Amino acid sequence: RPYIGIELIELGLVYYIYMLHLCIFCTNSINILAGINGLEAGQTLVIAMSVLAHNLGMLNTTNETLRDAHLFSAFLMLPLITNVVALLLFNWYPSRVFVGDTFTYFAGMTFAVAGILGHFSETLLLFFFPQIINFVYSIPQLFKIVPCPRHRLPKLDPDSGLLNPTPNMNLVNLTLRIFGPMKEESLCWTLLTFQIVCCIAGFAIRYALAGKGVYKPVS
């Protein structure tokens, strides 16, 4: 706004296309950053808690419509968080319960609905930064530019118990290439720590932009 001198820009059809792609991205992004015990549920928990914290922080706004939108989002996050915590008790390494497409699609769509109806879809994408990196890095395989197997998992060394990277292009294998082979639980903690750091950075970026007047939520 302060740089282009325009208070509001009517996006029209472009915004509806953006929302459609946001729904598609959210429902698939958690599904493709997966494959080790606790990762899908863990990243869902971190993002959900970040969204809830953002919602609670926005409840002091004087805009009643915006406050109600964030309250609605918070009502979606609370049951999601409690369910994921219960799931993690069984899904953490060594897992006794495995999540599949049903959970990842459900979690992703819940975030998309919360972000769109809560009027903070831009902030939501900041919390999805690891998923964005994973998607961009995976594009050559996802679009069949290079061969893409059905499962793009790291390889377990049965002698050492360590996971080794495979040629597949995703954040899980990239982490192993950067930090070297590691135990599955350690790998999950590394990825979830990155998720937490990115969510904290997302808060910093969002509120820094808001302080400069670049970002201003509207109803």
Short mmCIF file of N, CA, C and O in Angstrom, two decimals, residues 32-100:
data_model
loop_
_atom_site.label_atom_id
_atom_site.label_comp_id
_atom_site.label_asym_id
_atom_site.label_seq_id
_atom_site.Cartn_x
_atom_site.Cartn_y
_atom_site.Cartn_z
N ILE A 32 2.76 -35.20 0.91
CA ILE A 32 4.02 -35.51 0.21
C ILE A 32 5.24 -35.24 1.08
O ILE A 32 6.36 -35.58 0.69
N LEU A 33 5.04 -34.61 2.25
CA LEU A 33 6.14 -34.50 3.22
C LEU A 33 5.86 -35.52 4.32
O LEU A 33 5.34 -35.22 5.39
N ALA A 34 6.21 -36.75 4.03
CA ALA A 34 5.76 -37.87 4.88
C ALA A 34 6.71 -39.04 4.72
O ALA A 34 7.72 -38.96 4.05
N GLY A 35 6.34 -40.14 5.38
CA GLY A 35 7.08 -41.39 5.18
C GLY A 35 7.84 -41.89 6.38
O GLY A 35 8.38 -42.99 6.34
N ILE A 36 7.93 -41.09 7.46
CA ILE A 36 8.57 -41.57 8.68
C ILE A 36 7.63 -41.38 9.85
O ILE A 36 6.78 -40.49 9.84
N ASN A 37 7.76 -42.21 10.86
CA ASN A 37 6.85 -42.21 12.00
C ASN A 37 6.74 -40.84 12.64
O ASN A 37 7.76 -40.23 13.02
N GLY A 38 5.53 -40.35 12.78
CA GLY A 38 5.28 -39.11 13.51
C GLY A 38 5.38 -37.83 12.70
O GLY A 38 5.02 -36.76 13.19
N LEU A 39 5.86 -37.90 11.46
CA LEU A 39 6.11 -36.67 10.70
C LEU A 39 4.82 -35.99 10.26
O LEU A 39 4.67 -34.77 10.42
N GLU A 40 3.88 -36.75 9.69
CA GLU A 40 2.64 -36.14 9.22
C GLU A 40 1.85 -35.52 10.38
O GLU A 40 1.41 -34.37 10.31
N ALA A 41 1.66 -36.30 11.43
CA ALA A 41 0.91 -35.80 12.58
C ALA A 41 1.68 -34.69 13.29
O ALA A 41 1.09 -33.71 13.77
N GLY A 42 3.01 -34.82 13.36
CA GLY A 42 3.82 -33.82 14.04
C GLY A 42 3.76 -32.47 13.38
O GLY A 42 3.58 -31.43 14.04
N GLN A 43 3.91 -32.43 12.06
CA GLN A 43 3.85 -31.15 11.35
C GLN A 43 2.46 -30.55 11.43
O GLN A 43 2.30 -29.32 11.53
N THR A 44 1.44 -31.42 11.42
CA THR A 44 0.07 -30.92 11.57
C THR A 44 -0.12 -30.26 12.92
O THR A 44 -0.73 -29.19 13.03
N LEU A 45 0.43 -30.86 13.96
CA LEU A 45 0.31 -30.29 15.31
C LEU A 45 1.00 -28.94 15.41
O LEU A 45 0.44 -27.98 15.97
N VAL A 46 2.20 -28.83 14.86
CA VAL A 46 2.95 -27.56 14.93
C VAL A 46 2.21 -26.46 14.19
O VAL A 46 2.06 -25.33 14.69
N ILE A 47 1.72 -26.76 12.99
CA ILE A 47 0.99 -25.75 12.21
C ILE A 47 -0.31 -25.37 12.90
O ILE A 47 -0.67 -24.19 12.98
N ALA A 48 -1.03 -26.37 13.42
CA ALA A 48 -2.30 -26.10 14.08
C ALA A 48 -2.12 -25.22 15.31
O ALA A 48 -2.91 -24.30 15.56
N MET A 49 -1.08 -25.47 16.09
CA MET A 49 -0.83 -24.66 17.27
C MET A 49 -0.42 -23.24 16.87
O MET A 49 -0.77 -22.26 17.55
N SER A 50 0.30 -23.10 15.76
CA SER A 50 0.66 -21.78 15.26
C SER A 50 -0.56 -21.01 14.80
O SER A 50 -0.71 -19.82 15.08
N VAL A 51 -1.44 -21.71 14.08
CA VAL A 51 -2.69 -21.07 13.63
C VAL A 51 -3.53 -20.64 14.82
O VAL A 51 -4.06 -19.52 14.85
N LEU A 52 -3.65 -21.51 15.82
CA LEU A 52 -4.44 -21.18 17.00
C LEU A 52 -3.85 -19.97 17.73
O LEU A 52 -4.58 -19.08 18.17
N ALA A 53 -2.52 -19.93 17.85
CA ALA A 53 -1.88 -18.79 18.50
C ALA A 53 -2.16 -17.50 17.74
O ALA A 53 -2.42 -16.45 18.35
N HIS A 54 -2.13 -17.58 16.42
CA HIS A 54 -2.45 -16.40 15.60
C HIS A 54 -3.90 -15.98 15.80
O HIS A 54 -4.20 -14.79 15.94
N ASN A 55 -4.79 -16.96 15.83
CA ASN A 55 -6.21 -16.66 16.04
C ASN A 55 -6.44 -15.96 17.37
O ASN A 55 -7.15 -14.95 17.45
N LEU A 56 -5.85 -16.50 18.42
CA LEU A 56 -6.04 -15.93 19.75
C LEU A 56 -5.45 -14.52 19.83
O LEU A 56 -6.01 -13.64 20.49
N GLY A 57 -4.35 -14.31 19.11
CA GLY A 57 -3.74 -12.99 19.11
C GLY A 57 -4.56 -11.95 18.38
O GLY A 57 -4.41 -10.74 18.62
N MET A 58 -5.45 -12.41 17.48
CA MET A 58 -6.28 -11.48 16.70
C MET A 58 -7.65 -11.23 17.33
O MET A 58 -8.43 -10.44 16.79
N LEU A 59 -7.94 -11.87 18.45
CA LEU A 59 -9.27 -11.72 19.05
C LEU A 59 -9.46 -10.35 19.70
O LEU A 59 -10.59 -9.99 20.04
N ASN A 60 -8.38 -9.60 19.88
CA ASN A 60 -8.51 -8.27 20.49
C ASN A 60 -8.77 -7.18 19.46
O ASN A 60 -8.77 -6.00 19.79
N THR A 61 -8.97 -7.55 18.19
CA THR A 61 -9.26 -6.57 17.16
C THR A 61 -10.62 -5.92 17.39
O THR A 61 -11.54 -6.54 17.95
N THR A 62 -10.74 -4.69 16.95
CA THR A 62 -12.03 -3.98 17.09
C THR A 62 -12.97 -4.30 15.94
O THR A 62 -14.15 -3.94 15.99
N ASN A 63 -12.45 -4.97 14.92
CA ASN A 63 -13.27 -5.38 13.78
C ASN A 63 -14.04 -6.64 14.16
O ASN A 63 -13.47 -7.72 14.26
N GLU A 64 -15.34 -6.51 14.37
CA GLU A 64 -16.13 -7.64 14.85
C GLU A 64 -16.18 -8.78 13.86
O GLU A 64 -16.11 -9.96 14.24
N THR A 65 -16.27 -8.45 12.57
CA THR A 65 -16.31 -9.49 11.54
C THR A 65 -15.01 -10.29 11.52
O THR A 65 -15.01 -11.52 11.44
N LEU A 66 -13.89 -9.58 11.62
CA LEU A 66 -12.58 -10.24 11.62
C LEU A 66 -12.39 -11.07 12.88
O LEU A 66 -11.85 -12.17 12.84
N ARG A 67 -12.87 -10.54 14.01
CA ARG A 67 -12.76 -11.29 15.27
C ARG A 67 -13.56 -12.59 15.20
O ARG A 67 -13.09 -13.64 15.63
N ASP A 68 -14.75 -12.53 14.64
CA ASP A 68 -15.58 -13.73 14.51
C ASP A 68 -14.93 -14.74 13.56
O ASP A 68 -15.03 -15.96 13.78
N ALA A 69 -14.25 -14.25 12.52
CA ALA A 69 -13.58 -15.14 11.57
C ALA A 69 -12.45 -15.90 12.26
O ALA A 69 -12.28 -17.11 12.07
N HIS A 70 -11.68 -15.20 13.10
CA HIS A 70 -10.58 -15.86 13.82
C HIS A 70 -11.13 -16.78 14.92
O HIS A 70 -10.52 -17.81 15.22
N LEU A 71 -12.25 -16.42 15.49
CA LEU A 71 -12.86 -17.28 16.48
C LEU A 71 -13.33 -18.59 15.84
O LEU A 71 -13.16 -19.67 16.40
N PHE A 72 -13.89 -18.48 14.63
CA PHE A 72 -14.30 -19.66 13.88
C PHE A 72 -13.11 -20.56 13.60
O PHE A 72 -13.17 -21.79 13.77
N SER A 73 -11.99 -19.95 13.17
CA SER A 73 -10.78 -20.73 12.90
C SER A 73 -10.28 -21.42 14.16
O SER A 73 -9.86 -22.58 14.11
N ALA A 74 -10.32 -20.70 15.29
CA ALA A 74 -9.87 -21.29 16.56
C ALA A 74 -10.73 -22.49 16.93
O ALA A 74 -10.22 -23.50 17.45
N PHE A 75 -12.04 -22.41 16.65
CA PHE A 75 -12.93 -23.53 16.94
C PHE A 75 -12.60 -24.75 16.08
O PHE A 75 -12.86 -25.89 16.47
N LEU A 76 -12.02 -24.52 14.90
CA LEU A 76 -11.57 -25.64 14.06
C LEU A 76 -10.26 -26.23 14.58
O LEU A 76 -10.05 -27.45 14.53
N MET A 77 -9.37 -25.37 15.06
CA MET A 77 -8.05 -25.81 15.48
C MET A 77 -8.08 -26.60 16.79
O MET A 77 -7.31 -27.54 16.97
N LEU A 78 -8.94 -26.22 17.72
CA LEU A 78 -8.96 -26.87 19.04
C LEU A 78 -9.22 -28.38 18.94
O LEU A 78 -8.45 -29.17 19.49
N PRO A 79 -10.28 -28.81 18.25
CA PRO A 79 -10.48 -30.27 18.13
C PRO A 79 -9.41 -30.94 17.28
O PRO A 79 -9.06 -32.10 17.53
N LEU A 80 -8.87 -30.21 16.29
CA LEU A 80 -7.81 -30.79 15.47
C LEU A 80 -6.58 -31.07 16.33
O LEU A 80 -5.97 -32.14 16.26
N ILE A 81 -6.20 -30.11 17.18
CA ILE A 81 -5.03 -30.26 18.04
C ILE A 81 -5.21 -31.42 19.01
O ILE A 81 -4.31 -32.26 19.18
N THR A 82 -6.35 -31.50 19.67
CA THR A 82 -6.56 -32.56 20.65
C THR A 82 -6.55 -33.93 20.00
O THR A 82 -6.02 -34.90 20.57
N ASN A 83 -7.12 -34.02 18.79
CA ASN A 83 -7.12 -35.31 18.09
C ASN A 83 -5.72 -35.70 17.63
O ASN A 83 -5.34 -36.87 17.71
N VAL A 84 -4.94 -34.73 17.16
CA VAL A 84 -3.59 -35.03 16.69
C VAL A 84 -2.68 -35.41 17.85
O VAL A 84 -1.82 -36.29 17.72
N VAL A 85 -2.86 -34.77 19.01
CA VAL A 85 -2.07 -35.15 20.19
C VAL A 85 -2.34 -36.61 20.55
O VAL A 85 -1.40 -37.38 20.82
N ALA A 86 -3.62 -37.00 20.54
CA ALA A 86 -3.96 -38.39 20.82
C ALA A 86 -3.37 -39.33 19.77
O ALA A 86 -2.85 -40.40 20.08
N LEU A 87 -3.42 -38.90 18.51
CA LEU A 87 -2.86 -39.71 17.42
C LEU A 87 -1.35 -39.89 17.58
O LEU A 87 -0.81 -40.99 17.37
N LEU A 88 -0.66 -38.81 17.98
CA LEU A 88 0.79 -38.88 18.11
C LEU A 88 1.25 -39.86 19.18
O LEU A 88 2.35 -40.41 19.11
N LEU A 89 0.41 -40.09 20.17
CA LEU A 89 0.76 -41.06 21.22
C LEU A 89 0.96 -42.45 20.62
O LEU A 89 1.72 -43.26 21.15
N PHE A 90 0.28 -42.72 19.51
CA PHE A 90 0.38 -44.03 18.86
C PHE A 90 1.18 -43.99 17.56
O PHE A 90 1.66 -45.02 17.09
N ASN A 91 1.33 -42.79 16.99
CA ASN A 91 1.99 -42.66 15.69
C ASN A 91 3.47 -42.31 15.82
O ASN A 91 4.23 -42.42 14.86
N TRP A 92 3.90 -41.89 17.03
CA TRP A 92 5.31 -41.56 17.21
C TRP A 92 6.16 -42.82 17.16
O TRP A 92 5.69 -43.91 17.46
N TYR A 93 7.43 -42.66 16.81
CA TYR A 93 8.33 -43.80 16.68
C TYR A 93 8.53 -44.52 18.02
O TYR A 93 8.75 -43.88 19.04
N PRO A 94 8.45 -45.86 18.04
CA PRO A 94 8.02 -46.76 16.95
C PRO A 94 6.50 -46.78 16.85
O PRO A 94 5.80 -47.03 17.84
N SER A 95 5.99 -46.51 15.69
CA SER A 95 4.56 -46.31 15.50
C SER A 95 3.76 -47.61 15.62
O SER A 95 4.19 -48.66 15.16
N ARG A 96 2.62 -47.47 16.28
CA ARG A 96 1.65 -48.57 16.35
C ARG A 96 0.44 -48.28 15.48
O ARG A 96 -0.37 -49.16 15.21
N VAL A 97 0.29 -47.02 15.06
CA VAL A 97 -0.80 -46.60 14.18
C VAL A 97 -0.20 -45.77 13.06
O VAL A 97 0.61 -44.88 13.32
N PHE A 98 -0.57 -46.07 11.84
CA PHE A 98 -0.04 -45.34 10.68
C PHE A 98 -1.12 -44.48 10.06
O PHE A 98 -2.25 -44.91 9.88
N VAL A 99 -0.76 -43.24 9.74
CA VAL A 99 -1.70 -42.36 9.07
C VAL A 99 -1.58 -42.57 7.57
O VAL A 99 -0.55 -43.00 7.07
N GLY A 100 -2.63 -42.23 6.86
CA GLY A 100 -2.62 -42.37 5.41
C GLY A 100 -3.17 -41.13 4.76
O GLY A 100 -3.22 -40.05 5.36
#
